[in-house]
Amino acid sequence: MATAIVTGASQGIGECIVKRLAKDGYNVAINCYPSEGDRKNAEAVKAQCEEFGVEAEIFEADVSKYDACEEMVKKVKERFGSIDVLVNNAGITKDGLMVRMSEEQYDAVIAVNQKSVFNMTKFVGAVMMRQRSGAIVNLASVAGLYGNPGQINYSASKAAIIGMTKTSAKELGSRGIRVNAVAPGFIKTPMTDALTEEQRNAMLSVIAMRRYGTVDEIAGVVSFLVSDDASYVTGQTIEISGGLSM
Ligand code: NAD
């Protein structure tokens, strides 16, 4: 059976993606940040994945850390034998207007959102190159495509992910490995629950469909991108935003 690893899969979009891939028939490696709360959430996600009749295992690791990713990928390969799908989902925000943003705020977001994609793609990519097959999906954002006030760090990390998606697609394509990205707009999750009412209303007014997206609407596109239906699609970024910008 094929295996999928999803980073930051203890809640939100990552949780939904890992459950969708379990439903699609993948054994799943559920990465969660090493904290008590994340572990507890991940245990519930694991049980829900197992209900689809697949094997599921939790792997705690801070994906911004190079060595931790190397160690985790080794463990996932040992546990499942192959790694066929990687979804680089883990992400954080530390918003603030540029003139008031601290160096710590900037560096933390780059480390978690951007460096993690290098770490995981490098180590999982090596496994996939030996297999001569694999599919990778990176979580970008509309902030990386169009920018967003208060998110200089976040939009930098997400724009970088779009470039990294194209580069890794070019480097890995000849080995049968596809790499794509999705750029969600405004999706209802714990991350966006933190926004103010004013920020939410401002977003809704510019969305053609005048509603937020759901985590299932992200998971569905990810499921398609890793499937054989997308076997000739690579290096692409698919915007999932209800028509935020056209
Ligand atoms: P969320 O905060 O609900 O979930 C993020 C997950 O990442 C959590 O499980 C968290 O524990 C994990 N995580 C954070 N730092 C980590 C680390 N260092 N190591 C391992 N795991 C870590 O957020 P979400 O809304 O579900 O976002 C998921 C992804 O989708 C992110 O990359 C985010 O930037 C992207 N995205 C979200 C939206 C949205 O509207 N929610 C829009 C565009 C893009």
Coordinates of N, CA and C in Angstrom, one line a residue, residues 16 65 72 74 100 121 145-146 151 165 201 214 216:
C16 N -7.4 17.6 7.8 CA -8.3 17.3 6.8 C -7.6 16.5 5.6
K65 N 13.4 22.3 11.8 CA 14.7 21.8 12.2 C 15.2 20.7 11.2
M72 N 13.0 12.0 11.1 CA 11.6 11.6 10.9 C 11.5 10.8 9.6
K74 N 13.6 9.1 8.0 CA 14.2 7.8 8.1 C 13.2 6.9 8.8
R100 N 6.9 47.6 12.2 CA 6.8 47.2 13.6 C 7.2 45.8 13.8
T121 N 11.5 18.3 1.5 CA 11.6 17.9 0.1 C 12.9 17.2 -0.2
L145 N 1.1 35.1 -3.7 CA 0.8 35.5 -5.0 C 0.6 37.0 -5.1
Y146 N -0.2 37.5 -4.2 CA -0.6 38.9 -4.3 C -0.1 39.9 -3.2
Q151 N 1.7 41.0 6.5 CA 2.3 39.6 6.4 C 3.5 39.6 5.5
T165 N 8.6 25.1 -5.5 CA 7.8 24.1 -6.2 C 8.2 23.9 -7.6
N201 N -14.3 40.6 7.3 CA -15.3 41.3 6.4 C -14.6 41.9 5.2
T214 N -13.6 25.9 2.7 CA -13.6 24.9 3.7 C -12.3 24.0 3.6
D216 N -12.2 20.9 3.5 CA -12.4 19.8 2.5 C -12.1 20.3 1.1

